[in-house]
C-alpha cells in the first residue's frame, strides 16, 4: 500500500472512488464540488494505491493551530480492510508534524461518524440533512495535544 501526492491524471480514478460511495456515503449532488476540487486542490491531497489501483484519496489543510481533513474516501469494495484508517492516520501524522496544530476537524455523515469516533474524534455538532436529504453533516474534532 502506497500513499503519494495527487496529480491531475488521478482525477478519473478519484471520481470513480466517489461514484462507488454513492448513495451510501455521498449524495450524487456532491460530485460536482468534488470534481471542482480535484481540478485545483487548494491543500495537500493524496491518493492511496493498493494492488496497482487507486483505492483511496484524501487530504488536509492547515489554518493556524487547526488542521482539517478534506475529501477522504476509500473505494466501496475496499472498505473494511483497514485502508481508511491507514489513510486517516497518515494525514493526522502529516498534520501533527506541522508543529503548531493542536486540533483536527472534519465533517462527515452520520453513516461514517462511528469510524471517526473509533479513531479518537468527538462529534461537536450535527446538522440534519447538512450534506443532502438523508445525509446529515456531523462535525467532529480530535485534539492532538493531550498535555500542555
Coordinates of N, CA, C and O in Angstrom, one line a residue:
X1 N 0.9 -1.2 0.0 CA 0.0 0.0 0.0 C 0.9 1.2 0.0 O 1.8 1.3 0.8
X2 N 0.6 2.1 -0.9 CA 1.4 3.4 -1.0 C 0.5 4.6 -1.0 O -0.6 4.5 -1.6
X3 N 1.0 5.6 -0.4 CA 0.3 6.9 -0.5 C 1.2 7.9 -1.1 O 2.4 8.0 -0.8
X4 N 0.7 8.6 -2.1 CA 1.5 9.6 -2.8 C 0.7 10.8 -3.1 O -0.5 10.8 -3.1
X5 N 1.4 11.9 -3.5 CA 0.6 13.2 -3.8 C -0.3 13.0 -5.0 O 0.1 12.3 -6.0
X6 N -1.4 13.6 -4.9 CA -2.4 13.6 -6.1 C -1.8 14.3 -7.2 O -1.2 15.4 -7.0
X7 N -2.0 13.8 -8.4 CA -1.7 14.5 -9.7 C -2.9 14.5 -10.6 O -3.8 13.7 -10.4
X8 N -3.0 15.4 -11.5 CA -4.2 15.6 -12.3 C -4.6 14.3 -13.0 O -5.8 14.1 -13.3
X9 N -3.7 13.5 -13.4 CA -4.0 12.2 -14.0 C -4.8 11.2 -13.1 O -5.3 10.2 -13.6
X10 N -4.8 11.5 -11.8 CA -5.6 10.7 -10.9 C -7.1 11.1 -10.8 O -7.9 10.4 -10.2
X11 N -7.4 12.2 -11.5 CA -8.8 12.7 -11.4 C -9.9 11.7 -11.7 O -10.8 11.5 -10.9
X12 N -9.8 10.9 -12.8 CA -10.8 10.0 -13.1 C -10.9 8.8 -12.1 O -12.0 8.4 -11.7
X13 N -9.8 8.4 -11.6 CA -9.8 7.4 -10.5 C -10.4 7.9 -9.3 O -11.2 7.1 -8.6
X14 N -10.1 9.1 -8.9 CA -10.7 9.7 -7.7 C -12.3 9.9 -7.9 O -13.0 9.6 -6.9
X15 N -12.7 10.3 -9.0 CA -14.1 10.4 -9.3 C -14.8 9.0 -9.3 O -15.9 8.9 -8.8
X16 N -14.1 8.0 -9.7 CA -14.6 6.6 -9.6 C -14.8 6.2 -8.2 O -15.7 5.5 -7.8
X17 N -13.8 6.6 -7.3 CA -13.9 6.3 -5.9 C -15.2 7.0 -5.3 O -15.9 6.3 -4.6
X18 N -15.4 8.2 -5.7 CA -16.5 8.9 -5.2 C -17.8 8.2 -5.7 O -18.7 7.9 -4.8
X19 N -17.9 7.9 -7.0 CA -19.1 7.2 -7.5 C -19.4 5.9 -6.8 O -20.5 5.5 -6.6
X20 N -18.3 5.2 -6.4 CA -18.5 3.9 -5.7 C -19.1 4.1 -4.4 O -19.7 3.1 -3.8
X21 N -19.1 5.3 -3.8 CA -19.7 5.6 -2.5 C -21.0 6.3 -2.5 O -21.5 6.7 -1.5
X22 N -21.6 6.4 -3.7 CA -22.9 7.0 -3.9 C -23.9 5.8 -4.0 O -23.6 4.9 -4.7
X23 N -25.0 5.8 -3.3 CA -25.6 6.8 -2.4 C -25.3 6.6 -0.9 O -25.8 7.4 -0.1
X24 N -24.6 5.6 -0.6 CA -24.4 5.2 0.8 C -23.7 6.3 1.6 O -24.0 6.5 2.8
X25 N -22.6 6.9 1.1 CA -21.8 7.8 1.8 C -21.7 9.2 1.3 O -21.3 10.1 2.0
X26 N -22.0 9.3 0.0 CA -22.1 10.7 -0.6 C -23.4 10.7 -1.4 O -23.9 9.7 -1.9
X27 N -23.9 11.9 -1.6 CA -25.0 12.2 -2.5 C -24.5 12.5 -3.9 O -23.4 13.2 -3.9
X28 N -25.1 12.1 -4.9 CA -24.7 12.4 -6.3 C -24.5 13.9 -6.5 O -23.7 14.3 -7.3
X29 N -25.3 14.7 -5.8 CA -25.2 16.2 -5.9 C -23.9 16.7 -5.5 O -23.5 17.9 -5.8
X30 N -23.1 16.0 -4.7 CA -21.8 16.5 -4.2 C -20.7 16.2 -5.2 O -19.6 16.8 -5.0
X31 N -21.0 15.5 -6.2 CA -19.9 15.1 -7.2 C -19.3 16.3 -7.9 O -18.1 16.4 -8.0
X32 N -20.1 17.3 -8.2 CA -19.5 18.5 -8.9 C -18.6 19.2 -8.0 O -17.5 19.6 -8.5
X33 N -18.9 19.4 -6.7 CA -18.0 20.0 -5.8 C -16.7 19.3 -5.7 O -15.6 19.9 -5.6
X34 N -16.7 17.9 -5.7 CA -15.5 17.2 -5.6 C -14.7 17.3 -6.9 O -13.5 17.5 -6.8
X35 N -15.4 17.2 -8.0 CA -14.7 17.4 -9.3 C -14.0 18.7 -9.4 O -12.9 18.8 -9.8
X36 N -14.7 19.8 -9.0 CA -14.1 21.1 -9.0 C -12.9 21.2 -8.1 O -11.9 21.8 -8.4
X37 N -13.0 20.5 -6.9 CA -11.8 20.5 -6.0 C -10.7 19.8 -6.7 O -9.5 20.3 -6.6
X38 N -10.9 18.7 -7.3 CA -9.8 17.9 -8.0 C -9.2 18.7 -9.1 O -8.0 18.5 -9.4
X39 N -9.9 19.6 -9.7 CA -9.3 20.4 -10.8 C -8.3 21.4 -10.3 O -7.4 21.8 -11.1
X40 N -8.4 21.8 -9.0 CA -7.4 22.7 -8.5 C -7.4 22.6 -6.9 O -7.9 23.4 -6.3
X41 N -6.9 21.5 -6.4 CA -6.8 21.3 -5.0 C -6.1 22.4 -4.3 O -5.0 22.9 -4.8
X42 N -6.6 22.9 -3.2 CA -6.0 24.1 -2.6 C -5.4 23.6 -1.2 O -5.3 24.4 -0.3
X43 N -5.0 22.4 -1.2 CA -4.4 21.9 0.1 C -3.6 20.6 -0.3 O -3.5 20.3 -1.5
X44 N -2.9 20.0 0.7 CA -2.2 18.8 0.5 C -3.3 17.7 0.2 O -4.2 17.5 1.0
X45 N -3.1 17.0 -0.9 CA -4.1 15.9 -1.3 C -3.3 14.7 -1.8 O -2.3 14.9 -2.5
X46 N -3.8 13.5 -1.4 CA -3.1 12.3 -1.7 C -4.0 11.2 -2.3 O -5.2 11.3 -2.1
X47 N -3.4 10.3 -3.0 CA -4.1 9.1 -3.4 C -3.4 7.9 -2.7 O -2.2 7.9 -2.5
X48 N -4.2 6.9 -2.5 CA -3.6 5.6 -1.9 C -3.8 4.5 -2.9 O -4.9 4.3 -3.5
X49 N -2.7 3.8 -3.2 CA -2.7 2.7 -4.2 C -2.5 1.4 -3.4 O -1.7 1.3 -2.5
X50 N -3.2 0.4 -3.9 CA -3.1 -0.9 -3.4 C -3.3 -1.9 -4.6 O -4.3 -1.7 -5.3
X51 N -2.4 -2.8 -4.7 CA -2.5 -3.8 -5.8 C -2.7 -3.1 -7.2 O -3.5 -3.4 -8.0
X52 N -1.8 -2.0 -7.4 CA -1.7 -1.3 -8.6 C -3.0 -0.5 -9.0 O -3.2 -0.2 -10.2
X53 N -3.8 -0.2 -8.0 CA -5.1 0.5 -8.3 C -5.2 1.6 -7.2 O -4.8 1.4 -6.1
X54 N -5.8 2.7 -7.6 CA -6.1 3.8 -6.7 C -7.4 3.3 -5.9 O -8.4 3.1 -6.4
X55 N -7.2 3.2 -4.6 CA -8.3 2.7 -3.7 C -8.7 3.7 -2.7 O -9.7 3.5 -2.0
X56 N -8.0 4.8 -2.6 CA -8.4 5.8 -1.6 C -7.8 7.2 -2.0 O -6.9 7.3 -2.8
X57 N -8.4 8.2 -1.4 CA -7.9 9.6 -1.6 C -8.3 10.4 -0.4 O -9.3 10.1 0.2
X58 N -7.5 11.4 -0.2 CA -7.9 12.3 0.9 C -6.8 13.3 1.2 O -5.6 13.1 0.8
X59 N -7.1 14.4 1.8 CA -6.1 15.4 2.1 C -6.4 16.2 3.4 O -7.2 15.7 4.2
X60 N -5.6 17.2 3.5 CA -5.8 18.0 4.7 C -5.3 19.5 4.4 O -4.6 19.7 3.5
X61 N -5.8 20.4 5.2 CA -5.4 21.8 5.2 C -5.1 22.2 6.6 O -5.6 21.6 7.6
X62 N -4.2 23.2 6.7 CA -3.9 23.7 8.0 C -4.1 25.2 8.0 O -3.7 25.9 7.1
X63 N -4.8 25.7 9.0 CA -5.0 27.1 9.2 C -4.7 27.4 10.7 O -5.4 27.2 11.6
X64 N -3.5 28.0 10.8 CA -3.0 28.3 12.2 C -2.8 27.1 13.0 O -2.0 26.2 12.7
X65 N -3.6 26.9 14.1 CA -3.5 25.8 15.0 C -4.5 24.7 14.8 O -4.7 23.8 15.6
X66 N -5.2 24.8 13.6 CA -6.3 23.9 13.3 C -6.0 23.2 12.0 O -5.7 23.8 11.0
X67 N -6.0 21.9 12.0 CA -6.0 21.1 10.8 C -7.3 20.6 10.4 O -8.2 20.4 11.3
X68 N -7.6 20.5 9.1 CA -8.9 20.0 8.6 C -8.7 18.9 7.6 O -7.9 19.0 6.7
X69 N -9.5 17.8 7.8 CA -9.5 16.7 6.9 C -10.3 17.1 5.7 O -11.4 17.8 5.8
X70 N -9.9 16.7 4.5 CA -10.5 17.2 3.2 C -10.8 16.0 2.3 O -9.9 15.2 2.0
X71 N -12.0 15.8 1.9 CA -12.4 14.9 0.9 C -11.7 13.5 1.0 O -11.1 13.0 0.1
X72 N -11.9 12.8 2.1 CA -11.3 11.5 2.3 C -12.3 10.4 2.0 O -13.5 10.5 2.3
X73 N -11.8 9.4 1.3 CA -12.7 8.3 0.9 C -11.9 7.1 0.5 O -10.8 7.2 0.0
X74 N -12.5 5.9 0.6 CA -11.9 4.6 0.1 C -13.0 4.0 -0.8 O -14.2 4.1 -0.6
X75 N -12.5 3.4 -1.9 CA -13.3 2.7 -2.8 C -14.2 1.7 -2.1 O -13.8 1.0 -1.2
X76 N -15.5 1.7 -2.4 CA -16.5 0.9 -1.7 C -16.1 -0.5 -1.5 O -16.3 -1.1 -0.4
X77 N -15.6 -1.2 -2.5 CA -15.3 -2.6 -2.4 C -13.9 -2.8 -1.7 O -13.5 -4.0 -1.5
X78 N -13.3 -1.8 -1.3 CA -12.0 -1.9 -0.5 C -12.2 -1.5 1.0 O -11.2 -1.4 1.7
X79 N -13.4 -1.2 1.4 CA -13.7 -0.8 2.7 C -13.7 -2.0 3.7 O -13.8 -3.1 3.2
X80 N -13.5 -1.7 4.9 CA -13.4 -2.8 6.0 C -12.1 -3.6 5.9 O -12.1 -4.7 6.5
X81 N -11.1 -3.0 5.3 CA -9.8 -3.7 5.2 C -8.7 -2.9 5.9 O -7.5 -3.3 5.9
X82 N -9.1 -1.8 6.6 CA -8.1 -1.0 7.3 C -7.5 0.1 6.5 O -6.6 0.8 7.0
X83 N -7.9 0.2 5.2 CA -7.3 1.2 4.3 C -7.7 2.6 4.7 O -6.9 3.5 4.7
X84 N -9.0 2.8 5.1 CA -9.4 4.1 5.5 C -8.7 4.6 6.8 O -8.3 5.7 6.9
X85 N -8.5 3.7 7.7 CA -7.8 4.0 8.9 C -6.3 4.4 8.6 O -5.8 5.4 9.1
X86 N -5.7 3.6 7.7 CA -4.3 3.9 7.3 C -4.2 5.3 6.7 O -3.4 6.1 7.0
X87 N -5.2 5.6 5.8 CA -5.2 6.9 5.1 C -5.4 8.0 6.1 O -4.8 9.1 6.1
X88 N -6.4 7.8 7.0 CA -6.7 8.9 8.0 C -5.4 9.1 8.9 O -5.0 10.2 9.1
X89 N -4.8 8.0 9.4 CA -3.7 8.2 10.3 C -2.5 8.8 9.6 O -1.7 9.6 10.2
X90 N -2.3 8.5 8.3 CA -1.3 9.1 7.5 C -1.5 10.7 7.5 O -0.5 11.4 7.7
X91 N -2.7 11.1 7.3 CA -3.0 12.5 7.2 C -2.8 13.2 8.6 O -2.3 14.3 8.7
X92 N -3.3 12.5 9.7 CA -3.1 13.0 11.0 C -1.7 13.2 11.3 O -1.2 14.2 11.9
X93 N -0.8 12.2 11.0 CA 0.6 12.3 11.2 C 1.2 13.5 10.5 O 2.0 14.2 11.0
X94 N 0.8 13.7 9.2 CA 1.3 14.8 8.5 C 0.9 16.1 9.1 O 1.7 17.1 9.2
X95 N -0.3 16.2 9.6 CA -0.8 17.5 10.3 C 0.0 17.7 11.6 O 0.5 18.8 11.9
X96 N 0.2 16.6 12.3 CA 0.9 16.7 13.6 C 2.4 17.2 13.4 O 3.0 17.8 14.3
X97 N 3.0 16.9 12.3 CA 4.4 17.3 12.0 C 4.5 18.8 11.7 O 5.6 19.4 11.7
X98 N 3.3 19.5 11.5 CA 3.3 20.9 11.3 C 3.7 21.7 12.6 O 4.1 22.8 12.5
X99 N 3.7 21.0 13.7 CA 4.2 21.6 15.0 C 3.2 22.4 15.7 O 3.0 22.2 16.9
X100 N 2.5 23.3 15.1 CA 1.6 24.2 15.9 C 0.2 23.8 15.9 O -0.6 24.4 16.6
X101 N -0.2 22.7 15.3 CA -1.5 22.3 15.2 C -1.9 21.5 16.4 O -1.2 20.5 16.8
X102 N -3.0 21.9 17.1 CA -3.4 21.2 18.3 C -4.8 20.6 18.2 O -5.2 19.8 19.0
X103 N -5.5 20.8 17.0 CA -6.8 20.4 16.9 C -7.0 20.0 15.4 O -6.6 20.7 14.5
X104 N -7.7 18.8 15.2 CA -8.0 18.4 13.8 C -9.5 18.4 13.7 O -10.2 17.8 14.6
X105 N -10.1 18.9 12.6 CA -11.5 19.0 12.4 C -11.8 18.2 11.1 O -11.0 18.0 10.2
X106 N -13.1 17.7 11.1 CA -13.6 17.1 9.9 C -15.1 17.2 9.9 O -15.7 17.4 11.0
X107 N -15.7 17.0 8.8 CA -17.1 16.9 8.6 C -17.4 15.6 7.9 O -16.8 15.4 6.8
X108 N -18.3 14.8 8.4 CA -18.6 13.6 7.8 C -20.1 13.4 7.9 O -20.8 14.2 8.4
X109 N -20.6 12.2 7.5 CA -22.0 11.9 7.7 C -22.3 11.1 8.9 O -21.4 10.5 9.4
X110 N -23.6 10.9 9.2 CA -23.9 10.0 10.3 C -23.6 8.6 10.0 O -23.5 7.8 10.9
X111 N -23.4 8.3 8.7 CA -23.1 6.9 8.3 C -21.6 6.5 8.5 O -21.3 5.3 8.6
X112 N -20.8 7.5 8.7 CA -19.3 7.2 8.9 C -18.8 7.8 10.2 O -17.6 7.6 10.5
X113 N -19.6 8.5 11.0 CA -19.2 9.1 12.2 C -18.6 8.1 13.2 O -17.6 8.4 13.8
X114 N -19.1 6.9 13.3 CA -18.6 5.9 14.2 C -17.2 5.5 13.9 O -16.4 5.2 14.8
X115 N -16.9 5.5 12.6 CA -15.5 5.1 12.2 C -14.5 6.2 12.8 O -13.5 5.8 13.4
X116 N -14.9 7.4 12.7 CA -14.0 8.5 13.2 C -14.0 8.5 14.7 O -12.9 8.8 15.3
X117 N -15.1 8.2 15.3 CA -15.1 8.1 16.8 C -14.1 7.0 17.3 O -13.4 7.3 18.3
X118 N -14.0 5.9 16.6 CA -13.1 4.9 16.9 C -11.6 5.3 16.8 O -10.8 4.8 17.4
X119 N -11.4 6.4 16.0 CA -10.1 6.9 15.8 C -9.7 8.0 16.7 O -8.7 8.7 16.6
X120 N -10.7 8.4 17.6 CA -10.4 9.4 18.6 C -11.2 10.8 18.4 O -11.0 11.7 19.1
X121 N -12.0 10.9 17.3 CA -12.7 12.1 17.1 C -14.0 12.1 17.9 O -14.6 11.1 18.2
X122 N -14.4 13.3 18.2 CA -15.6 13.5 19.0 C -16.6 14.4 18.2 O -16.1 15.5 17.7
X123 N -17.8 14.1 18.2 CA -18.8 14.9 17.5 C -19.1 16.2 18.3 O -19.2 16.2 19.5
X124 N -19.1 17.3 17.5 CA -19.4 18.6 18.2 C -20.7 19.2 17.7 O -21.2 20.1 18.4
X125 N -21.2 18.8 16.6 CA -22.4 19.4 16.0 C -23.0 18.4 14.9 O -22.2 17.8 14.2
X126 N -24.3 18.4 14.9 CA -24.9 17.6 13.8 C -25.9 18.5 13.1 O -26.7 19.1 13.8
X127 N -25.9 18.6 11.8 CA -26.8 19.4 11.0 C -27.6 18.4 10.2 O -27.1 17.7 9.3
X128 N -28.9 18.3 10.5 CA -29.8 17.3 9.8 C -29.8 17.7 8.3 O -30.0 18.9 8.0
X129 N -29.6 16.7 7.5 CA -29.6 16.9 6.0 C -28.6 17.9 5.6 O -28.7 18.6 4.6
X130 N -27.5 18.1 6.3 CA -26.5 19.1 6.1 C -25.7 18.9 4.8 O -25.2 19.8 4.3
X131 N -25.6 17.7 4.3 CA -25.0 17.4 3.0 C -26.0 17.2 1.9 O -25.8 17.7 0.8
X132 N -27.0 16.6 2.2 CA -28.1 16.3 1.2 C -29.3 15.7 2.0 O -29.1 15.2 3.2
X133 N -30.5 15.6 1.4 CA -31.6 14.9 2.1 C -31.2 13.5 2.6 O -30.7 12.7 1.8
X134 N -31.3 13.3 3.9 CA -31.0 11.9 4.4 C -29.5 11.8 4.8 O -29.1 10.7 5.3
X135 N -28.7 12.8 4.5 CA -27.3 12.7 4.8 C -26.9 13.9 5.7 O -26.7 15.0 5.2
X136 N -26.9 13.6 7.0 CA -26.6 14.6 8.0 C -25.1 15.0 8.0 O -24.3 14.1 7.6
X137 N -24.8 16.2 8.3 CA -23.4 16.7 8.5 C -23.1 16.5 9.9 O -23.7 17.2 10.8
X138 N -22.1 15.7 10.2 CA -21.6 15.6 11.6 C -20.2 16.2 11.6 O -19.2 15.7 11.0
X139 N -20.1 17.3 12.4 CA -18.8 17.9 12.6 C -18.1 17.3 13.8 O -18.7 17.1 14.9
X140 N -16.8 17.0 13.6 CA -16.0 16.3 14.6 C -14.7 17.0 14.8 O -14.2 17.6 13.9
X141 N -14.1 16.8 16.0 CA -12.8 17.3 16.3 C -12.0 16.2 17.1 O -12.6 15.3 17.7
X142 N -10.7 16.3 17.0 CA -9.8 15.5 17.7 C -8.6 16.4 18.2 O -8.0 17.1 17.4
X143 N -8.3 16.3 19.5 CA -7.2 17.1 20.0 C -5.9 16.3 19.7 O -5.8 15.1 20.0
X144 N -4.9 17.0 19.2 CA -3.6 16.3 19.0 C -2.7 16.4 20.3 O -1.9 15.5 20.6
X145 N -2.9 17.5 21.0 CA -2.1 17.7 22.2 C -2.9 17.4 23.4 O -3.8 18.1 23.8
X146 N -2.6 16.3 24.1 CA -3.4 15.9 25.2 C -2.9 16.5 26.5 O -3.5 16.6 27.5
X147 N -1.6 16.9 26.5 CA -1.0 17.5 27.6 C -0.4 18.9 27.2 O 0.2 18.9 26.1
X148 N -0.5 19.9 28.0 CA 0.1 21.2 27.7 C 1.6 21.2 27.7 O 2.2 20.4 28.3

